[in-house]
Amino acid sequence: MTYLRMTGITKYYPGVVANDGVDFEVEEGEIHALVGENGAGKSTLMKILYGMEKADAGQIYLRGELVHIPNPQAAIRLGIDMVHQHFELVPSMTVAENVALGHEPRRGLFVDRAAMIERVRALSEQFGLRVDPAAVVADLSVGEQQRVEILKLLYRDARLLILDEPSAVLTPQEVDDLFAVLRRLVAEGRTAILITHKLREVMAVCDRATVLRRGRVVGTVRVSETQPETIARMMVGRELEVVRRTTAQPPGEPVLVVHNLHVRDDRDLPAVRGVSFTVHAGEIVGLAGVEGNGQRELVDALVGLRAVESGEVVLAHQPVTEAGNRRRRALGMAIIPEDRTRQGLSAPSTLTENLVATRYHRPPFSRGGVLALRPMRLFAQQAIRQFDIRVRGPNVRVRTLSGGNAQKVVVARELAETPRVLIAAQPTRGLDVGATQFVHEELLRLRQVGTGILLISADLDELLALADRLLVIFEGQLVGEMTPETATRERLGLLMAGRGVAAELERVAQG
Amino acid sequence: MSGQRTPLPYWVIAPFLGGSGNLWWGVLAWAVLGAVLTAALVVSRERRWWAGALTGLLTGGIGGVLLLAPLWFVLMPLLDRRCRRCGALSSATAAACGRCGAEFTERAWTETLSALINNVARVVLTIELALIAGGIVLELSGKDALDTYRVLFEWGLGTPRARANSLLAATPLILTGLGTAIAFRAGIFNVGVEGSLYMGALAAAWVGFTFTDVPGLLLIALAFVVAAVAGGLWGLVPGYLKARLRVDEVVTTIMLNYVAIEFTSYMVQSGPFFVPGMANAMSKTIAKQAQLPRLIKGSQFNATFFLALACVIIVLLIMTRTRLGYETRLIGDNPLFARWSGVLVGATILQVMFLSGALGGLAGAGQVLGVHYNFTARFSRGFGFDGLTIALLARNSPVGVLIGALLFGTLRSGGTTIELFTDVPIDLVDVVQALIIFFVAVDLNLDFLARRRRTVESREPVATPAA
């Protein structure tokens, strides 16, 4: 039976149609995937359903009845509820308090604490959402926090659950747990919509999938009768070849040597604890790990923006442990930072200004303190052509670019002159299939011409496809090293979660 | 007129020139022009062009009539035959009324245009709004607002001498405004230009009364240079504290202002520059050849104004054409990105703070060499703080600073006379100035709305724009 029907949904933003006559149907008791590239209109459609945005045209029917959803409160009353990508929890309150917030059971004037905890515990057991109702949210892992979010929805008795990119922050095991929870939910007669652009998840857990492209519905398919390649083709509108490392090439000389590095984080706690590794020319070294295990501090230290507590960094045979960012770049280091919008780009500045940010201080871009605008413009025009950045011209403000296009600007700036060493931190986070492919191809091209690449990623598929060697980081220490041939998702997942560390250390010692 | 061949029928042009005899026609004509301009800007951006055109026409038209009418009736009788100039002012206003539309303009060719219109129009509009609000205050307190403003502008602009006095009053404001703007552009909230101004003034006076043997031009140049260096070094103190020790510059610059004011007062009151037998706390008079000549009879207007104009151009060139300017803008726009790109942020902060202080020092020197001919304790009537307001008003654009300073100067010099000819106290100028700050804040809020809208857009990013 059709549970939800959205017809002719149209939404304009200035200068762009985010949804263009979208028809979307979800059956009762199914897990329905909403897939598409960034900017395809998935989030807009769900925001309209959740009452966060107003559609310019179109109707929403729930169980065949026309409904009007002016705000999220109305959506919640109708049983429609959403887990956002960024959690909305109060860190200092307990799980039960967060879950019941705004709908606390009362006894007289006071909150009935015991009843509240009991209800949350009952829900958590019913759906297999393992979490202690009395625990403080700040102490929970990201995976647990997500369970609290789902509990919140169930507590408010949501019948239709919308999950926006729920797996982005989870380890593979946590993703499996999440999927188990989702199956249990639909078994209980509830319905779920999963916003994602990861095909693996669609195939693993969803019943049907609707593909959006450029604001329009490309089609709805039954997952069990469809190949993943078909869905990928629907998403991007063309064939995609899987980018992976093809040729084995012998590693060259060491270009980045890190020896026994210790780094502290902003709260002055040890974040990187005795990390040593070497990156050779023409090699991609992948660093796997759940976020927040010291990757950020490691990258900061490698690029010269965070003081090192002890240890050594050698870049192209030069000791650079104390050197600043500019000196490291002069020695041939390039950086694709993790936070594209804040570290990688200046949104109010123009495309040209962004492209020359790492080289404006040397000829031909400036002489004697005076900028040479013409070489800058020529450089920008060439970069736009070479890296296929889709813009009107070099004077466009970077703020106006889409995510994939913006990352192309970062890549163009960093890779315009072949670097000796590339530090690539989460280079494809948030990018759609096409843009991801572009970044992967660029990384492999660099590997071919002898750049040593350190690839930090939370995406195991990416690491397995590209890296020559894999390192696993957990709580600031390297807990495993392996080749992609010997690595499996399960083994990596266990190491990333800190389980089986002892066993793995033993294996490393032996092998 | 009717006998001449004109490219357009006279009745079309006449209202714009104020020549039709009916003031309302003038108001209406300029409002419509502003509305059409606004509509054009909006259309170039909106997908549904008719919606854009309608919004533009409505906002531009209504805004134009509402805001222009009072101003028009104030200025027309006053400026009489200079309606052309008045019309230019009004068209800027009308365009500004619809600037919400222009704010969203992102296309390359219109962006430059709308930025230009915005920059000039915002300054003019903000001051006009403040004048209108001030007029309401006057009317409410039982004064004749029109008459007050007539006096204000007559004595600010009415005669060559009045205009010279306005330029004279604007001179230090241009320099302190530039000094503040350059620091603001780097994201450094430097409130300490006032302090640099005092240090520069004292240094210029010292040069002026010490090296009395040096010939004129050379001595003047020397005094300006030493003043700039003194002001710059004074700016380096909070700059160093910020760059190396991450001490908040707002606190240090405010405190250092007091240090500078008290230190310079001490120097002439009882310190080494004390002159026995002088009733006021002031230094010796500077050498005759160091005194900048007065260029207009009956006014203290002097060549410092042209130095200030040159500084506008120099700062403009620094900001757009030099490495330092690029670094300044980058740090102001996104300091984190600047660090990740290898910009030497600390060194840039030091250079910017030196420049900022140096401009303040020049402002001080200009007052000593061109107005007072000595250093008088506490001589500044808040030039540094007026500069801060102007920099905010101009959003750190050097040309905007120039316009803002000229308007401020007019208010200041015209304002000194209103007490003589009306029963309105001179504090009116301060009220207007406070209102300007108020409207600058309102303007920032508009900007905030625009930004919010942008974030919503960027969250669901635009499908690839046509290459």
PDB file of N, CA and C in Angstrom, chain A residues 410-463:
ATOM      1  N   VAL A 410      40.449  23.314  -5.477  1.00  0.00           N
ATOM      2  CA  VAL A 410      41.509  22.928  -4.547  1.00  0.00           C
ATOM      3  C   VAL A 410      42.524  22.033  -5.248  1.00  0.00           C
ATOM      4  N   VAL A 411      42.006  21.024  -5.957  1.00  0.00           N
ATOM      5  CA  VAL A 411      42.894  20.083  -6.634  1.00  0.00           C
ATOM      6  C   VAL A 411      43.735  20.810  -7.678  1.00  0.00           C
ATOM      7  N   ALA A 412      43.108  21.695  -8.428  1.00  0.00           N
ATOM      8  CA  ALA A 412      43.832  22.427  -9.463  1.00  0.00           C
ATOM      9  C   ALA A 412      44.976  23.236  -8.857  1.00  0.00           C
ATOM     10  N   ARG A 413      44.696  23.905  -7.736  1.00  0.00           N
ATOM     11  CA  ARG A 413      45.732  24.718  -7.115  1.00  0.00           C
ATOM     12  C   ARG A 413      46.890  23.852  -6.634  1.00  0.00           C
ATOM     13  N   GLU A 414      46.558  22.750  -5.982  1.00  0.00           N
ATOM     14  CA  GLU A 414      47.588  21.958  -5.333  1.00  0.00           C
ATOM     15  C   GLU A 414      48.390  21.118  -6.322  1.00  0.00           C
ATOM     16  N   LEU A 415      47.748  20.691  -7.414  1.00  0.00           N
ATOM     17  CA  LEU A 415      48.419  19.766  -8.319  1.00  0.00           C
ATOM     18  C   LEU A 415      48.900  20.413  -9.613  1.00  0.00           C
ATOM     19  N   ALA A 416      48.747  21.739  -9.722  1.00  0.00           N
ATOM     20  CA  ALA A 416      49.121  22.403 -10.973  1.00  0.00           C
ATOM     21  C   ALA A 416      50.598  22.192 -11.287  1.00  0.00           C
ATOM     22  N   GLU A 417      51.424  22.284 -10.266  1.00  0.00           N
ATOM     23  CA  GLU A 417      52.827  21.914 -10.458  1.00  0.00           C
ATOM     24  C   GLU A 417      53.008  20.591  -9.735  1.00  0.00           C
ATOM     25  N   THR A 418      53.539  19.588 -10.413  1.00  0.00           N
ATOM     26  CA  THR A 418      53.606  18.256  -9.815  1.00  0.00           C
ATOM     27  C   THR A 418      54.341  18.306  -8.481  1.00  0.00           C
ATOM     28  N   PRO A 419      53.652  17.976  -7.381  1.00  0.00           N
ATOM     29  CA  PRO A 419      54.305  18.035  -6.083  1.00  0.00           C
ATOM     30  C   PRO A 419      55.155  16.796  -5.815  1.00  0.00           C
ATOM     31  N   ARG A 420      56.112  16.933  -4.893  1.00  0.00           N
ATOM     32  CA  ARG A 420      56.904  15.776  -4.472  1.00  0.00           C
ATOM     33  C   ARG A 420      56.084  14.897  -3.537  1.00  0.00           C
ATOM     34  N   VAL A 421      55.367  15.574  -2.642  1.00  0.00           N
ATOM     35  CA  VAL A 421      54.570  14.875  -1.642  1.00  0.00           C
ATOM     36  C   VAL A 421      53.178  15.496  -1.622  1.00  0.00           C
ATOM     37  N   LEU A 422      52.160  14.666  -1.556  1.00  0.00           N
ATOM     38  CA  LEU A 422      50.800  15.185  -1.433  1.00  0.00           C
ATOM     39  C   LEU A 422      50.174  14.623  -0.167  1.00  0.00           C
ATOM     40  N   ILE A 423      49.669  15.524   0.666  1.00  0.00           N
ATOM     41  CA  ILE A 423      48.888  15.103   1.823  1.00  0.00           C
ATOM     42  C   ILE A 423      47.423  15.310   1.439  1.00  0.00           C
ATOM     43  N   ALA A 424      46.681  14.228   1.264  1.00  0.00           N
ATOM     44  CA  ALA A 424      45.282  14.349   0.850  1.00  0.00           C
ATOM     45  C   ALA A 424      44.396  13.860   1.989  1.00  0.00           C
ATOM     46  N   ALA A 425      43.732  14.804   2.660  1.00  0.00           N
ATOM     47  CA  ALA A 425      42.897  14.454   3.806  1.00  0.00           C
ATOM     48  C   ALA A 425      41.441  14.429   3.376  1.00  0.00           C
ATOM     49  N   GLN A 426      40.818  13.293   3.412  1.00  0.00           N
ATOM     50  CA  GLN A 426      39.406  13.118   3.040  1.00  0.00           C
ATOM     51  C   GLN A 426      39.107  13.846   1.722  1.00  0.00           C
ATOM     52  N   PRO A 427      39.877  13.552   0.658  1.00  0.00           N
ATOM     53  CA  PRO A 427      39.742  14.383  -0.546  1.00  0.00           C
ATOM     54  C   PRO A 427      38.421  14.206  -1.275  1.00  0.00           C
ATOM     55  N   THR A 428      37.657  13.170  -0.970  1.00  0.00           N
ATOM     56  CA  THR A 428      36.402  12.990  -1.700  1.00  0.00           C
ATOM     57  C   THR A 428      35.189  13.073  -0.794  1.00  0.00           C
ATOM     58  N   ARG A 429      35.387  13.551   0.434  1.00  0.00           N
ATOM     59  CA  ARG A 429      34.238  13.638   1.344  1.00  0.00           C
ATOM     60  C   ARG A 429      33.164  14.555   0.769  1.00  0.00           C
ATOM     61  N   GLY A 430      31.941  14.065   0.775  1.00  0.00           N
ATOM     62  CA  GLY A 430      30.825  14.895   0.328  1.00  0.00           C
ATOM     63  C   GLY A 430      30.766  15.090  -1.170  1.00  0.00           C
ATOM     64  N   LEU A 431      31.666  14.455  -1.916  1.00  0.00           N
ATOM     65  CA  LEU A 431      31.626  14.641  -3.368  1.00  0.00           C
ATOM     66  C   LEU A 431      30.752  13.567  -3.998  1.00  0.00           C
ATOM     67  N   ASP A 432      30.159  13.870  -5.144  1.00  0.00           N
ATOM     68  CA  ASP A 432      29.338  12.884  -5.821  1.00  0.00           C
ATOM     69  C   ASP A 432      30.223  11.953  -6.644  1.00  0.00           C
ATOM     70  N   VAL A 433      29.583  11.008  -7.310  1.00  0.00           N
ATOM     71  CA  VAL A 433      30.335   9.959  -7.992  1.00  0.00           C
ATOM     72  C   VAL A 433      31.290  10.525  -9.043  1.00  0.00           C
ATOM     73  N   GLY A 434      30.779  11.463  -9.838  1.00  0.00           N
ATOM     74  CA  GLY A 434      31.604  12.006 -10.915  1.00  0.00           C
ATOM     75  C   GLY A 434      32.824  12.736 -10.391  1.00  0.00           C
ATOM     76  N   ALA A 435      32.622  13.582  -9.388  1.00  0.00           N
ATOM     77  CA  ALA A 435      33.729  14.365  -8.844  1.00  0.00           C
ATOM     78  C   ALA A 435      34.717  13.455  -8.112  1.00  0.00           C
ATOM     79  N   THR A 436      34.195  12.423  -7.445  1.00  0.00           N
ATOM     80  CA  THR A 436      35.073  11.471  -6.766  1.00  0.00           C
ATOM     81  C   THR A 436      35.983  10.792  -7.774  1.00  0.00           C
ATOM     82  N   GLN A 437      35.384  10.398  -8.887  1.00  0.00           N
ATOM     83  CA  GLN A 437      36.173   9.746  -9.919  1.00  0.00           C
ATOM     84  C   GLN A 437      37.290  10.667 -10.411  1.00  0.00           C
ATOM     85  N   PHE A 438      36.952  11.927 -10.565  1.00  0.00           N
ATOM     86  CA  PHE A 438      37.949  12.899 -11.016  1.00  0.00           C
ATOM     87  C   PHE A 438      39.124  12.954 -10.049  1.00  0.00           C
ATOM     88  N   VAL A 439      38.818  13.042  -8.747  1.00  0.00           N
ATOM     89  CA  VAL A 439      39.886  13.142  -7.753  1.00  0.00           C
ATOM     90  C   VAL A 439      40.733  11.873  -7.766  1.00  0.00           C
ATOM     91  N   HIS A 440      40.079  10.721  -7.852  1.00  0.00           N
ATOM     92  CA  HIS A 440      40.825   9.453  -7.869  1.00  0.00           C
ATOM     93  C   HIS A 440      41.767   9.375  -9.056  1.00  0.00           C
ATOM     94  N   GLU A 441      41.281   9.790 -10.201  1.00  0.00           N
ATOM     95  CA  GLU A 441      42.133   9.757 -11.397  1.00  0.00           C
ATOM     96  C   GLU A 441      43.337  10.662 -11.239  1.00  0.00           C
ATOM     97  N   GLU A 442      43.106  11.826 -10.620  1.00  0.00           N
ATOM     98  CA  GLU A 442      44.224  12.754 -10.421  1.00  0.00           C
ATOM     99  C   GLU A 442      45.267  12.146  -9.476  1.00  0.00           C
ATOM    100  N   LEU A 443      44.798  11.489  -8.410  1.00  0.00           N
ATOM    101  CA  LEU A 443      45.732  10.875  -7.468  1.00  0.00           C
ATOM    102  C   LEU A 443      46.570   9.817  -8.177  1.00  0.00           C
ATOM    103  N   LEU A 444      45.926   9.005  -9.008  1.00  0.00           N
ATOM    104  CA  LEU A 444      46.668   7.949  -9.706  1.00  0.00           C
ATOM    105  C   LEU A 444      47.633   8.536 -10.738  1.00  0.00           C
ATOM    106  N   ARG A 445      47.220   9.624 -11.367  1.00  0.00           N
ATOM    107  CA  ARG A 445      48.115  10.276 -12.333  1.00  0.00           C
ATOM    108  C   ARG A 445      49.390  10.737 -11.626  1.00  0.00           C
ATOM    109  N   LEU A 446      49.217  11.330 -10.430  1.00  0.00           N
ATOM    110  CA  LEU A 446      50.367  11.797  -9.677  1.00  0.00           C
ATOM    111  C   LEU A 446      51.258  10.639  -9.262  1.00  0.00           C
ATOM    112  N   ARG A 447      50.638   9.543  -8.842  1.00  0.00           N
ATOM    113  CA  ARG A 447      51.401   8.374  -8.423  1.00  0.00           C
ATOM    114  C   ARG A 447      52.276   7.917  -9.587  1.00  0.00           C
ATOM    115  N   GLN A 448      51.691   7.947 -10.774  1.00  0.00           N
ATOM    116  CA  GLN A 448      52.401   7.526 -11.981  1.00  0.00           C
ATOM    117  C   GLN A 448      53.665   8.357 -12.213  1.00  0.00           C
ATOM    118  N   VAL A 449      53.570   9.661 -11.939  1.00  0.00           N
ATOM    119  CA  VAL A 449      54.719  10.523 -12.235  1.00  0.00           C
ATOM    120  C   VAL A 449      55.629  10.670 -11.035  1.00  0.00           C
ATOM    121  N   GLY A 450      55.420   9.878  -9.981  1.00  0.00           N
ATOM    122  CA  GLY A 450      56.417   9.809  -8.921  1.00  0.00           C
ATOM    123  C   GLY A 450      56.156  10.655  -7.689  1.00  0.00           C
ATOM    124  N   THR A 451      54.931  11.100  -7.490  1.00  0.00           N
ATOM    125  CA  THR A 451      54.620  11.806  -6.250  1.00  0.00           C
ATOM    126  C   THR A 451      54.342  10.789  -5.139  1.00  0.00           C
ATOM    127  N   GLY A 452      54.821  11.094  -3.949  1.00  0.00           N
ATOM    128  CA  GLY A 452      54.484  10.260  -2.804  1.00  0.00           C
ATOM    129  C   GLY A 452      53.216  10.812  -2.171  1.00  0.00           C
ATOM    130  N   ILE A 453      52.205   9.950  -1.990  1.00  0.00           N
ATOM    131  CA  ILE A 453      50.901  10.446  -1.538  1.00  0.00           C
ATOM    132  C   ILE A 453      50.506   9.787  -0.219  1.00  0.00           C
ATOM    133  N   LEU A 454      50.136  10.624   0.743  1.00  0.00           N
ATOM    134  CA  LEU A 454      49.520  10.104   1.965  1.00  0.00           C
ATOM    135  C   LEU A 454      48.035  10.394   1.855  1.00  0.00           C
ATOM    136  N   LEU A 455      47.228   9.344   1.795  1.00  0.00           N
ATOM    137  CA  LEU A 455      45.788   9.493   1.599  1.00  0.00           C
ATOM    138  C   LEU A 455      45.080   9.131   2.896  1.00  0.00           C
ATOM    139  N   ILE A 456      44.515  10.158   3.541  1.00  0.00           N
ATOM    140  CA  ILE A 456      43.773   9.912   4.781  1.00  0.00           C
ATOM    141  C   ILE A 456      42.302   9.854   4.415  1.00  0.00           C
ATOM    142  N   SER A 457      41.628   8.759   4.733  1.00  0.00           N
ATOM    143  CA  SER A 457      40.247   8.636   4.294  1.00  0.00           C
ATOM    144  C   SER A 457      39.441   7.798   5.266  1.00  0.00           C
ATOM    145  N   ALA A 458      38.155   8.111   5.341  1.00  0.00           N
ATOM    146  CA  ALA A 458      37.245   7.303   6.149  1.00  0.00           C
ATOM    147  C   ALA A 458      36.518   6.306   5.260  1.00  0.00           C
ATOM    148  N   ASP A 459      36.771   6.399   3.950  1.00  0.00           N
ATOM    149  CA  ASP A 459      36.064   5.564   2.988  1.00  0.00           C
ATOM    150  C   ASP A 459      36.944   4.363   2.639  1.00  0.00           C
ATOM    151  N   LEU A 460      36.569   3.185   3.140  1.00  0.00           N
ATOM    152  CA  LEU A 460      37.409   2.005   2.943  1.00  0.00           C
ATOM    153  C   LEU A 460      37.502   1.607   1.473  1.00  0.00           C
ATOM    154  N   ASP A 461      36.409   1.772   0.727  1.00  0.00           N
ATOM    155  CA  ASP A 461      36.449   1.414  -0.690  1.00  0.00           C
ATOM    156  C   ASP A 461      37.510   2.221  -1.418  1.00  0.00           C
ATOM    157  N   GLU A 462      37.566   3.497  -1.076  1.00  0.00           N
ATOM    158  CA  GLU A 462      38.552   4.380  -1.694  1.00  0.00           C
ATOM    159  C   GLU A 462      39.961   3.896  -1.391  1.00  0.00           C
ATOM    160  N   LEU A 463      40.201   3.584  -0.113  1.00  0.00           N
ATOM    161  CA  LEU A 463      41.539   3.160   0.290  1.00  0.00           C
ATOM    162  C   LEU A 463      41.910   1.845  -0.383  1.00  0.00           C
TER     163      LEU A 463
END
